[in-house]
Amino acid sequence: MANLLKTGFSGLRNLFTAGQSVGDAWIDTATAALTPREALIGRVARACQWSALLNAVVALALLLILIVVPTSSGALGGVLLGSYAGPPENAMLLVMIGVTANVTALLLLAVAALAQESWTLPFLAAAAVINIAALLFLGFLPAVIALLPLAYILRLILQDVGAWHANPVSVKELRGRMRGVRAFAIITIFLVLMSTFTVLLYLLQLPSVTGGRTIITGELGRLLFIGVVGIELVLVVFIVPALTAGAISGEREHKTYDLLQTTLLSAPMFLVGKMESALGYILLLLATAIPLQSIAFLFGGVSETEVIIAFIILLVTGLLLGALGLFFSAQTERTLTATVRVYTVAMGLCFGLPLIALLLFQNAFGKAISGLPPLPDASPLVESIVIYADMLLAAINPITAAFYTQQMLIDHQELAILTVQRASDGASIPVIAPWLLTTLLYLLATAFMILLAVRRMRRNAS
Amino acid sequence: MELIIETKDLWKTFGDFQAVRGVSLSVPVGSLYGFVGPNGAGKTTTMRILTTLTRPSSGEARVAGYSVLEDRRAVRRAIGYMPDEFGVYEDLRVWEYLDFFAACYDIPENERKRLIGDLLELVDLSHRREDMVDKLSKGMKQRLSLARTLAHDPQVLILDEPASGLDPRARVEVRELLGELVNMGKTIFFSSHILADVEDICTHIGIIEAGQIIMEGSIDELKRELMETREIIVSVRDHDDAEKIMSLAQNVQDVANVEIITPRSGRFRVRVDFGGDDEGIAALNRVLNDSGVPILGFVEEERDLEHMFMRVTKGLVT
């Protein structure tokens, strides 16, 4: 058990894989620590992982209670989220979201700590502040099981703050990528294309084109906004995987992979550095397009909330696809194979999934939001299952997540939890806004994918 | 003699192919060790084992006292490795290139600036500090690579073919640099496929052939071992004369072996392996001259290591 505590998740894994010896070229810093500093980094990462596990267990327990004894769970929700004014059955869901958010934050913190990122400490501080605020203003009791580990982790980190610094890989990549005319040219071309598209959308709505039908300015603003965000999504889906799928094979092509392995650079540092440089680039492109998105404000019909949520969805999509690209890159170490795999998953995720969801559930979630019966003559249980299943599927896909969130916003002005009525028996059930689920799921998956990629990298090699 | 690299019976197989077959090396501290062998002899594989990039199929190797199987990170901290191909990052300046690798060794940012200046000065690239890496000549890139291996002040440098593909001038520069580094107290273990390249700068040599060490030791030891006898070439006009010389020489004192070797430039040649001193050679010369056989040349071959090596390994080399 003591050994298990020391090795963290990898020890847990070894329990099941009979402790196979790894023929790796990347060395696990946590188990082969040279200096007190490296030992500390390992300890911090393990503390993060274990506390994430603790929170995950709590979240699962809450889910179990919610499913098994839905009636009394409302009371429990009221206790765990003391100062919440809304309906008690929503309280339980909000608590679960909060705990899951903490799991995500702790896992991301584990990744950051392993990669010795300079944003580890600010990220930890932000998580702590949000938790404290939730505890004080919402009475969010489970914050305690996140805050205690966070305090312990903070104490560890403060022993050697210098261990967390700028990532050499991302610094190098950004230096290379942002130099010369290329970066400038790409941004210019991108903006020219986006502007052309926006102008085109606008021109298409002129009365002379639509055949005399006039359009309300609010509708026009919404159209422009959706158009720009749609293009940005396509951009994210197509560019991010390409940038990260070549992370490892790119170094091989430059004949620098061996060099990096013989340095003391760790696999998490390498992967997160690659991820940061890819995302930094995409963020720059997205930021340059903000003025175009803002044109929608001129026409009205779009609120700031929508702009922010759209940006969050784009960001987490980019994160997940980047992490997937890294994972496949670590898995195959060949650019072509990794690219094909990550595009397959990305296409399936973004464009295949909505079709499947539509075929399976016939827009059940959307109908539920609008107060329409999702299925004709369904029993209450089946109806609930269909609604929740469709909600989950919708949340896994950025496009449907965005549209359903918009629908919830416009129809009910609700951003987090909405109570809908079951058509079969009129009982009200709470549903979660898809963007919230998307953000949580994608961030969780990102952290997992990076940790898996780290594992793959250590295992690969002759 | 303290050893800094020590391997015992290293084997490495890739499927059916045995790249390294029982290599045992001993590299003393502070030596300039030339690891020589033809292409495909297993040099790079051995070096990859020493740098912990490849795990040996069996056997054990220790670098700077650490096992390459168990203390791999400690080994990596102790070594500076230069692969046979220069790793280029386009779009990086010379100082940024060094800065990146220094950062990979966890050297704090405020120390890096001074370190980079020192390293560039050492390899004589201070004037190219702001230039793009891929604009450098091959020799400069090689020197930059050397600077990179020194970033974390390692005890041992493991260099794979540091002089291959360089023009004569760059080759000399790299050699001088290696000498300088040995003077600074580093141990250098480097490979080459040309024995002559290694001979005049190395203190120690190991020769590998088809995955096995043929011979190893300091230059002095090797010379003594390989060159017990001096070699005299006697040139004559025809084969009959050569036969006569051969029978004559065989009876002279201290002559170990006499052999007719391939003619060169129309002259028939007899090689006499002679174990005696200068007096003996003079005596041998007199005997041959007095015999009346017309002798066109009587030359002592220079003690060239590569030449001797070719003789010794004749048959061994596949």
mmCIF file of N, CA, C and O in Angstrom, chain B residues 63-146:
data_model
loop_
_atom_site.group_PDB
_atom_site.id
_atom_site.type_symbol
_atom_site.label_atom_id
_atom_site.label_comp_id
_atom_site.label_asym_id
_atom_site.label_seq_id
_atom_site.Cartn_x
_atom_site.Cartn_y
_atom_site.Cartn_z
ATOM 1 N N VAL B 63 27.955 3.823 -16.704
ATOM 2 C CA VAL B 63 28.543 5.081 -17.158
ATOM 3 C C VAL B 63 28.642 6.004 -15.950
ATOM 4 O O VAL B 63 27.648 6.206 -15.255
ATOM 5 N N ALA B 64 29.820 6.510 -15.702
ATOM 6 C CA ALA B 64 30.079 7.385 -14.550
ATOM 7 C C ALA B 64 29.585 6.740 -13.256
ATOM 8 O O ALA B 64 29.071 7.418 -12.369
ATOM 9 N N GLY B 65 29.683 5.433 -13.194
ATOM 10 C CA GLY B 65 29.312 4.733 -11.973
ATOM 11 C C GLY B 65 27.848 4.348 -11.885
ATOM 12 O O GLY B 65 27.441 3.655 -10.967
ATOM 13 N N TYR B 66 27.013 4.807 -12.871
ATOM 14 C CA TYR B 66 25.586 4.492 -12.832
ATOM 15 C C TYR B 66 25.258 3.429 -13.854
ATOM 16 O O TYR B 66 25.809 3.414 -14.956
ATOM 17 N N SER B 67 24.334 2.576 -13.497
ATOM 18 C CA SER B 67 23.931 1.521 -14.416
ATOM 19 C C SER B 67 23.011 2.091 -15.494
ATOM 20 O O SER B 67 22.087 2.841 -15.184
ATOM 21 N N VAL B 68 23.240 1.723 -16.737
ATOM 22 C CA VAL B 68 22.350 2.216 -17.796
ATOM 23 C C VAL B 68 21.006 1.501 -17.749
ATOM 24 O O VAL B 68 20.083 1.853 -18.475
ATOM 25 N N LEU B 69 20.896 0.479 -16.939
ATOM 26 C CA LEU B 69 19.622 -0.220 -16.819
ATOM 27 C C LEU B 69 18.793 0.334 -15.663
ATOM 28 O O LEU B 69 17.582 0.426 -15.752
ATOM 29 N N GLU B 70 19.478 0.709 -14.586
ATOM 30 C CA GLU B 70 18.708 1.141 -13.413
ATOM 31 C C GLU B 70 18.717 2.656 -13.187
ATOM 32 O O GLU B 70 17.669 3.246 -12.998
ATOM 33 N N ASP B 71 19.872 3.260 -13.217
ATOM 34 C CA ASP B 71 19.934 4.701 -12.910
ATOM 35 C C ASP B 71 19.981 5.514 -14.186
ATOM 36 O O ASP B 71 20.921 6.247 -14.434
ATOM 37 N N ARG B 72 18.935 5.359 -15.004
ATOM 38 C CA ARG B 72 19.051 5.918 -16.343
ATOM 39 C C ARG B 72 19.084 7.436 -16.365
ATOM 40 O O ARG B 72 19.793 8.045 -17.145
ATOM 41 N N ARG B 73 18.316 8.034 -15.487
ATOM 42 C CA ARG B 73 18.345 9.502 -15.465
ATOM 43 C C ARG B 73 19.693 10.026 -14.972
ATOM 44 O O ARG B 73 20.190 11.031 -15.458
ATOM 45 N N ALA B 74 20.272 9.297 -14.025
ATOM 46 C CA ALA B 74 21.587 9.713 -13.536
ATOM 47 C C ALA B 74 22.616 9.606 -14.659
ATOM 48 O O ALA B 74 23.488 10.471 -14.806
ATOM 49 N N VAL B 75 22.487 8.556 -15.472
ATOM 50 C CA VAL B 75 23.394 8.411 -16.608
ATOM 51 C C VAL B 75 23.227 9.590 -17.551
ATOM 52 O O VAL B 75 24.193 10.202 -18.003
ATOM 53 N N ARG B 76 21.967 9.928 -17.824
ATOM 54 C CA ARG B 76 21.710 11.022 -18.771
ATOM 55 C C ARG B 76 22.274 12.345 -18.275
ATOM 56 O O ARG B 76 22.709 13.172 -19.058
ATOM 57 N N ARG B 77 22.222 12.536 -16.965
ATOM 58 C CA ARG B 77 22.768 13.782 -16.439
ATOM 59 C C ARG B 77 24.289 13.801 -16.601
ATOM 60 O O ARG B 77 24.883 14.865 -16.774
ATOM 61 N N ALA B 78 24.900 12.614 -16.552
ATOM 62 C CA ALA B 78 26.359 12.551 -16.572
ATOM 63 C C ALA B 78 26.942 12.627 -17.978
ATOM 64 O O ALA B 78 28.141 12.833 -18.137
ATOM 65 N N ILE B 79 26.109 12.417 -19.003
ATOM 66 C CA ILE B 79 26.652 12.357 -20.357
ATOM 67 C C ILE B 79 26.169 13.513 -21.225
ATOM 68 O O ILE B 79 25.130 14.108 -20.975
ATOM 69 N N GLY B 80 26.964 13.806 -22.241
ATOM 70 C CA GLY B 80 26.514 14.677 -23.315
ATOM 71 C C GLY B 80 26.574 13.838 -24.579
ATOM 72 O O GLY B 80 27.593 13.227 -24.858
ATOM 73 N N TYR B 81 25.480 13.791 -25.302
ATOM 74 C CA TYR B 81 25.425 12.879 -26.452
ATOM 75 C C TYR B 81 25.252 13.665 -27.735
ATOM 76 O O TYR B 81 24.468 14.602 -27.810
ATOM 77 N N MET B 82 26.010 13.268 -28.734
ATOM 78 C CA MET B 82 25.878 13.883 -30.049
ATOM 79 C C MET B 82 25.640 12.764 -31.046
ATOM 80 O O MET B 82 26.539 11.976 -31.296
ATOM 81 N N PRO B 83 24.444 12.655 -31.599
ATOM 82 C CA PRO B 83 24.169 11.596 -32.562
ATOM 83 C C PRO B 83 24.897 11.861 -33.873
ATOM 84 O O PRO B 83 25.461 12.945 -34.070
ATOM 85 N N ASP B 84 24.868 10.861 -34.759
ATOM 86 C CA ASP B 84 25.637 11.034 -36.000
ATOM 87 C C ASP B 84 25.017 12.063 -36.926
ATOM 88 O O ASP B 84 25.671 12.558 -37.822
ATOM 89 N N GLU B 85 23.732 12.371 -36.700
ATOM 90 C CA GLU B 85 23.151 13.403 -37.547
ATOM 91 C C GLU B 85 22.794 14.622 -36.709
ATOM 92 O O GLU B 85 22.293 14.492 -35.605
ATOM 93 N N PHE B 86 23.041 15.775 -37.265
ATOM 94 C CA PHE B 86 22.785 17.014 -36.542
ATOM 95 C C PHE B 86 21.288 17.284 -36.518
ATOM 96 O O PHE B 86 20.641 17.280 -37.552
ATOM 97 N N GLY B 87 20.747 17.470 -35.332
ATOM 98 C CA GLY B 87 19.325 17.778 -35.238
ATOM 99 C C GLY B 87 19.087 19.254 -35.460
ATOM 100 O O GLY B 87 19.539 20.076 -34.696
ATOM 101 N N VAL B 88 18.384 19.572 -36.530
ATOM 102 C CA VAL B 88 18.164 20.991 -36.853
ATOM 103 C C VAL B 88 16.763 21.406 -36.461
ATOM 104 O O VAL B 88 15.817 20.670 -36.672
ATOM 105 N N TYR B 89 16.659 22.565 -35.887
ATOM 106 C CA TYR B 89 15.356 23.208 -35.787
ATOM 107 C C TYR B 89 15.420 24.406 -36.715
ATOM 108 O O TYR B 89 16.237 25.288 -36.517
ATOM 109 N N GLU B 90 14.577 24.414 -37.718
ATOM 110 C CA GLU B 90 14.558 25.594 -38.568
ATOM 111 C C GLU B 90 14.029 26.738 -37.712
ATOM 112 O O GLU B 90 13.376 26.510 -36.707
ATOM 113 N N ASP B 91 14.309 27.927 -38.160
ATOM 114 C CA ASP B 91 13.721 29.091 -37.493
ATOM 115 C C ASP B 91 14.223 29.323 -36.077
ATOM 116 O O ASP B 91 13.577 30.009 -35.305
ATOM 117 N N LEU B 92 15.319 28.711 -35.701
ATOM 118 C CA LEU B 92 15.886 29.048 -34.398
ATOM 119 C C LEU B 92 17.242 29.697 -34.613
ATOM 120 O O LEU B 92 18.013 29.282 -35.479
ATOM 121 N N ARG B 93 17.538 30.659 -33.776
ATOM 122 C CA ARG B 93 18.863 31.259 -33.822
ATOM 123 C C ARG B 93 19.823 30.403 -33.023
ATOM 124 O O ARG B 93 19.411 29.585 -32.195
ATOM 125 N N VAL B 94 21.111 30.644 -33.259
ATOM 126 C CA VAL B 94 22.135 29.834 -32.597
ATOM 127 C C VAL B 94 21.962 29.885 -31.077
ATOM 128 O O VAL B 94 21.942 28.850 -30.407
ATOM 129 N N TRP B 95 21.785 31.088 -30.549
ATOM 130 C CA TRP B 95 21.681 31.168 -29.086
ATOM 131 C C TRP B 95 20.392 30.561 -28.575
ATOM 132 O O TRP B 95 20.354 29.967 -27.507
ATOM 133 N N GLU B 96 19.317 30.649 -29.392
ATOM 134 C CA GLU B 96 18.041 30.066 -28.972
ATOM 135 C C GLU B 96 18.130 28.538 -28.932
ATOM 136 O O GLU B 96 17.545 27.887 -28.064
ATOM 137 N N TYR B 97 18.880 28.019 -29.880
ATOM 138 C CA TYR B 97 19.093 26.571 -29.940
ATOM 139 C C TYR B 97 19.749 26.091 -28.650
ATOM 140 O O TYR B 97 19.290 25.145 -28.005
ATOM 141 N N LEU B 98 20.796 26.772 -28.243
ATOM 142 C CA LEU B 98 21.481 26.401 -27.007
ATOM 143 C C LEU B 98 20.597 26.664 -25.793
ATOM 144 O O LEU B 98 20.573 25.877 -24.848
ATOM 145 N N ASP B 99 19.858 27.762 -25.852
ATOM 146 C CA ASP B 99 18.979 28.119 -24.748
ATOM 147 C C ASP B 99 17.941 27.025 -24.519
ATOM 148 O O ASP B 99 17.664 26.628 -23.390
ATOM 149 N N PHE B 100 17.395 26.509 -25.627
ATOM 150 C CA PHE B 100 16.393 25.451 -25.517
ATOM 151 C C PHE B 100 16.967 24.214 -24.827
ATOM 152 O O PHE B 100 16.381 23.674 -23.896
ATOM 153 N N PHE B 101 18.137 23.786 -25.272
ATOM 154 C CA PHE B 101 18.686 22.570 -24.683
ATOM 155 C C PHE B 101 19.143 22.794 -23.244
ATOM 156 O O PHE B 101 19.014 21.898 -22.407
ATOM 157 N N ALA B 102 19.624 23.993 -22.953
ATOM 158 C CA ALA B 102 19.985 24.286 -21.570
ATOM 159 C C ALA B 102 18.738 24.228 -20.694
ATOM 160 O O ALA B 102 18.765 23.689 -19.587
ATOM 161 N N ALA B 103 17.614 24.746 -21.240
ATOM 162 C CA ALA B 103 16.365 24.702 -20.480
ATOM 163 C C ALA B 103 15.908 23.263 -20.273
ATOM 164 O O ALA B 103 15.349 22.924 -19.240
ATOM 165 N N CYS B 104 16.166 22.417 -21.280
ATOM 166 C CA CYS B 104 15.805 21.001 -21.146
ATOM 167 C C CYS B 104 16.584 20.332 -20.025
ATOM 168 O O CYS B 104 16.170 19.312 -19.496
ATOM 169 N N TYR B 105 17.732 20.884 -19.677
ATOM 170 C CA TYR B 105 18.504 20.333 -18.565
ATOM 171 C C TYR B 105 18.184 21.062 -17.270
ATOM 172 O O TYR B 105 18.927 20.957 -16.303
ATOM 173 N N ASP B 106 17.078 21.823 -17.290
ATOM 174 C CA ASP B 106 16.596 22.469 -16.083
ATOM 175 C C ASP B 106 17.588 23.492 -15.533
ATOM 176 O O ASP B 106 17.722 23.658 -14.324
ATOM 177 N N ILE B 107 18.315 24.146 -16.430
ATOM 178 C CA ILE B 107 19.222 25.201 -15.991
ATOM 179 C C ILE B 107 18.408 26.493 -15.892
ATOM 180 O O ILE B 107 17.728 26.861 -16.842
ATOM 181 N N PRO B 108 18.430 27.157 -14.746
ATOM 182 C CA PRO B 108 17.589 28.347 -14.557
ATOM 183 C C PRO B 108 17.880 29.427 -15.588
ATOM 184 O O PRO B 108 19.017 29.573 -16.057
ATOM 185 N N GLU B 109 16.840 30.184 -15.905
ATOM 186 C CA GLU B 109 16.927 31.145 -17.000
ATOM 187 C C GLU B 109 18.028 32.183 -16.772
ATOM 188 O O GLU B 109 18.733 32.562 -17.708
ATOM 189 N N ASN B 110 18.201 32.621 -15.524
ATOM 190 C CA ASN B 110 19.174 33.694 -15.295
ATOM 191 C C ASN B 110 20.623 33.218 -15.442
ATOM 192 O O ASN B 110 21.527 34.014 -15.596
ATOM 193 N N GLU B 111 20.834 31.890 -15.411
ATOM 194 C CA GLU B 111 22.193 31.392 -15.609
ATOM 195 C C GLU B 111 22.483 31.093 -17.077
ATOM 196 O O GLU B 111 23.634 30.953 -17.475
ATOM 197 N N ARG B 112 21.398 30.966 -17.853
ATOM 198 C CA ARG B 112 21.583 30.481 -19.214
ATOM 199 C C ARG B 112 22.342 31.455 -20.103
ATOM 200 O O ARG B 112 23.137 31.046 -20.924
ATOM 201 N N LYS B 113 22.079 32.759 -19.907
ATOM 202 C CA LYS B 113 22.665 33.757 -20.791
ATOM 203 C C LYS B 113 24.198 33.687 -20.744
ATOM 204 O O LYS B 113 24.866 33.620 -21.770
ATOM 205 N N ARG B 114 24.701 33.648 -19.523
ATOM 206 C CA ARG B 114 26.146 33.603 -19.357
ATOM 207 C C ARG B 114 26.699 32.272 -19.899
ATOM 208 O O ARG B 114 27.702 32.225 -20.581
ATOM 209 N N LEU B 115 25.968 31.206 -19.603
ATOM 210 C CA LEU B 115 26.389 29.873 -20.045
ATOM 211 C C LEU B 115 26.507 29.817 -21.568
ATOM 212 O O LEU B 115 27.498 29.322 -22.116
ATOM 213 N N ILE B 116 25.493 30.370 -22.251
ATOM 214 C CA ILE B 116 25.494 30.329 -23.707
ATOM 215 C C ILE B 116 26.685 31.109 -24.252
ATOM 216 O O ILE B 116 27.365 30.662 -25.181
ATOM 217 N N GLY B 117 26.957 32.265 -23.633
ATOM 218 C CA GLY B 117 28.112 33.056 -24.051
ATOM 219 C C GLY B 117 29.401 32.250 -23.923
ATOM 220 O O GLY B 117 30.210 32.203 -24.850
ATOM 221 N N ASP B 118 29.564 31.581 -22.783
ATOM 222 C CA ASP B 118 30.773 30.777 -22.560
ATOM 223 C C ASP B 118 30.892 29.651 -23.575
ATOM 224 O O ASP B 118 31.960 29.402 -24.129
ATOM 225 N N LEU B 119 29.760 28.977 -23.797
ATOM 226 C CA LEU B 119 29.798 27.827 -24.707
ATOM 227 C C LEU B 119 30.151 28.263 -26.121
ATOM 228 O O LEU B 119 30.969 27.642 -26.800
ATOM 229 N N LEU B 120 29.523 29.374 -26.553
ATOM 230 C CA LEU B 120 29.778 29.846 -27.915
ATOM 231 C C LEU B 120 31.238 30.261 -28.066
ATOM 232 O O LEU B 120 31.851 30.041 -29.118
ATOM 233 N N GLU B 121 31.775 30.831 -27.007
ATOM 234 C CA GLU B 121 33.175 31.233 -27.071
ATOM 235 C C GLU B 121 34.080 30.001 -27.177
ATOM 236 O O GLU B 121 35.023 29.962 -27.955
ATOM 237 N N LEU B 122 33.735 28.994 -26.402
ATOM 238 C CA LEU B 122 34.535 27.764 -26.394
ATOM 239 C C LEU B 122 34.600 27.150 -27.788
ATOM 240 O O LEU B 122 35.654 26.709 -28.237
ATOM 241 N N VAL B 123 33.462 27.104 -28.482
ATOM 242 C CA VAL B 123 33.456 26.474 -29.799
ATOM 243 C C VAL B 123 33.662 27.508 -30.908
ATOM 244 O O VAL B 123 33.479 27.205 -32.080
ATOM 245 N N ASP B 124 34.008 28.725 -30.512
ATOM 246 C CA ASP B 124 34.368 29.765 -31.466
ATOM 247 C C ASP B 124 33.218 30.115 -32.403
ATOM 248 O O ASP B 124 33.378 30.163 -33.631
ATOM 249 N N LEU B 125 32.043 30.303 -31.833
ATOM 250 C CA LEU B 125 30.896 30.672 -32.661
ATOM 251 C C LEU B 125 30.247 31.968 -32.154
ATOM 252 O O LEU B 125 29.130 32.287 -32.531
ATOM 253 N N SER B 126 30.980 32.694 -31.298
ATOM 254 C CA SER B 126 30.373 33.898 -30.705
ATOM 255 C C SER B 126 29.869 34.859 -31.767
ATOM 256 O O SER B 126 28.839 35.503 -31.595
ATOM 257 N N HIS B 127 30.563 34.915 -32.898
ATOM 258 C CA HIS B 127 30.180 35.878 -33.932
ATOM 259 C C HIS B 127 28.931 35.435 -34.693
ATOM 260 O O HIS B 127 28.348 36.207 -35.425
ATOM 261 N N ARG B 128 28.509 34.174 -34.524
ATOM 262 C CA ARG B 128 27.318 33.696 -35.226
ATOM 263 C C ARG B 128 26.107 33.594 -34.306
ATOM 264 O O ARG B 128 25.107 32.977 -34.668
ATOM 265 N N ARG B 129 26.218 34.168 -33.138
ATOM 266 C CA ARG B 129 25.212 34.059 -32.109
ATOM 267 C C ARG B 129 23.782 34.304 -32.602
ATOM 268 O O ARG B 129 22.859 33.576 -32.265
ATOM 269 N N GLU B 130 23.594 35.332 -33.422
ATOM 270 C CA GLU B 130 22.243 35.701 -33.848
ATOM 271 C C GLU B 130 21.845 35.073 -35.178
ATOM 272 O O GLU B 130 20.781 35.367 -35.699
ATOM 273 N N ASP B 131 22.698 34.230 -35.733
ATOM 274 C CA ASP B 131 22.374 33.644 -37.036
ATOM 275 C C ASP B 131 21.430 32.465 -36.881
ATOM 276 O O ASP B 131 21.340 31.854 -35.836
ATOM 277 N N MET B 132 20.735 32.169 -37.984
ATOM 278 C CA MET B 132 19.851 31.006 -37.975
ATOM 279 C C MET B 132 20.688 29.737 -37.986
ATOM 280 O O MET B 132 21.701 29.651 -38.680
ATOM 281 N N VAL B 133 20.219 28.738 -37.263
ATOM 282 C CA VAL B 133 20.988 27.494 -37.150
ATOM 283 C C VAL B 133 21.200 26.838 -38.506
ATOM 284 O O VAL B 133 22.294 26.376 -38.826
ATOM 285 N N ASP B 134 20.158 26.811 -39.332
ATOM 286 C CA ASP B 134 20.324 26.074 -40.579
ATOM 287 C C ASP B 134 21.116 26.842 -41.637
ATOM 288 O O ASP B 134 21.323 26.343 -42.731
ATOM 289 N N LYS B 135 21.561 28.049 -41.291
ATOM 290 C CA LYS B 135 22.429 28.773 -42.215
ATOM 291 C C LYS B 135 23.907 28.458 -41.950
ATOM 292 O O LYS B 135 24.776 28.872 -42.701
ATOM 293 N N LEU B 136 24.201 27.748 -40.873
ATOM 294 C CA LEU B 136 25.591 27.452 -40.524
ATOM 295 C C LEU B 136 26.161 26.393 -41.445
ATOM 296 O O LEU B 136 25.431 25.553 -41.976
ATOM 297 N N SER B 137 27.475 26.413 -41.607
ATOM 298 C CA SER B 137 28.111 25.358 -42.381
ATOM 299 C C SER B 137 28.134 24.087 -41.553
ATOM 300 O O SER B 137 27.892 24.103 -40.350
ATOM 301 N N LYS B 138 28.447 22.989 -42.233
ATOM 302 C CA LYS B 138 28.396 21.710 -41.528
ATOM 303 C C LYS B 138 29.364 21.677 -40.342
ATOM 304 O O LYS B 138 29.022 21.172 -39.275
ATOM 305 N N GLY B 139 30.548 22.223 -40.559
ATOM 306 C CA GLY B 139 31.528 22.236 -39.482
ATOM 307 C C GLY B 139 31.054 23.061 -38.293
ATOM 308 O O GLY B 139 31.226 22.672 -37.140
ATOM 309 N N MET B 140 30.404 24.191 -38.596
ATOM 310 C CA MET B 140 29.891 25.038 -37.517
ATOM 311 C C MET B 140 28.777 24.331 -36.774
ATOM 312 O O MET B 140 28.677 24.408 -35.549
ATOM 313 N N LYS B 141 27.920 23.655 -37.530
ATOM 314 C CA LYS B 141 26.834 22.915 -36.889
ATOM 315 C C LYS B 141 27.410 21.868 -35.950
ATOM 316 O O LYS B 141 26.898 21.660 -34.851
ATOM 317 N N GLN B 142 28.461 21.231 -36.394
ATOM 318 C CA GLN B 142 29.075 20.198 -35.561
ATOM 319 C C GLN B 142 29.629 20.816 -34.278
ATOM 320 O O GLN B 142 29.484 20.259 -33.202
ATOM 321 N N ARG B 143 30.214 21.992 -34.407
ATOM 322 C CA ARG B 143 30.746 22.656 -33.212
ATOM 323 C C ARG B 143 29.606 23.110 -32.295
ATOM 324 O O ARG B 143 29.706 23.022 -31.079
ATOM 325 N N LEU B 144 28.520 23.568 -32.945
ATOM 326 C CA LEU B 144 27.366 23.965 -32.144
ATOM 327 C C LEU B 144 26.814 22.763 -31.388
ATOM 328 O O LEU B 144 26.440 22.849 -30.211
ATOM 329 N N SER B 145 26.780 21.615 -32.076
ATOM 330 C CA SER B 145 26.333 20.376 -31.435
ATOM 331 C C SER B 145 27.185 20.067 -30.224
ATOM 332 O O SER B 145 26.678 19.666 -29.176
ATOM 333 N N LEU B 146 28.488 20.246 -30.389
ATOM 334 C CA LEU B 146 29.394 19.992 -29.271
ATOM 335 C C LEU B 146 29.085 20.934 -28.107
ATOM 336 O O LEU B 146 29.042 20.512 -26.954
#
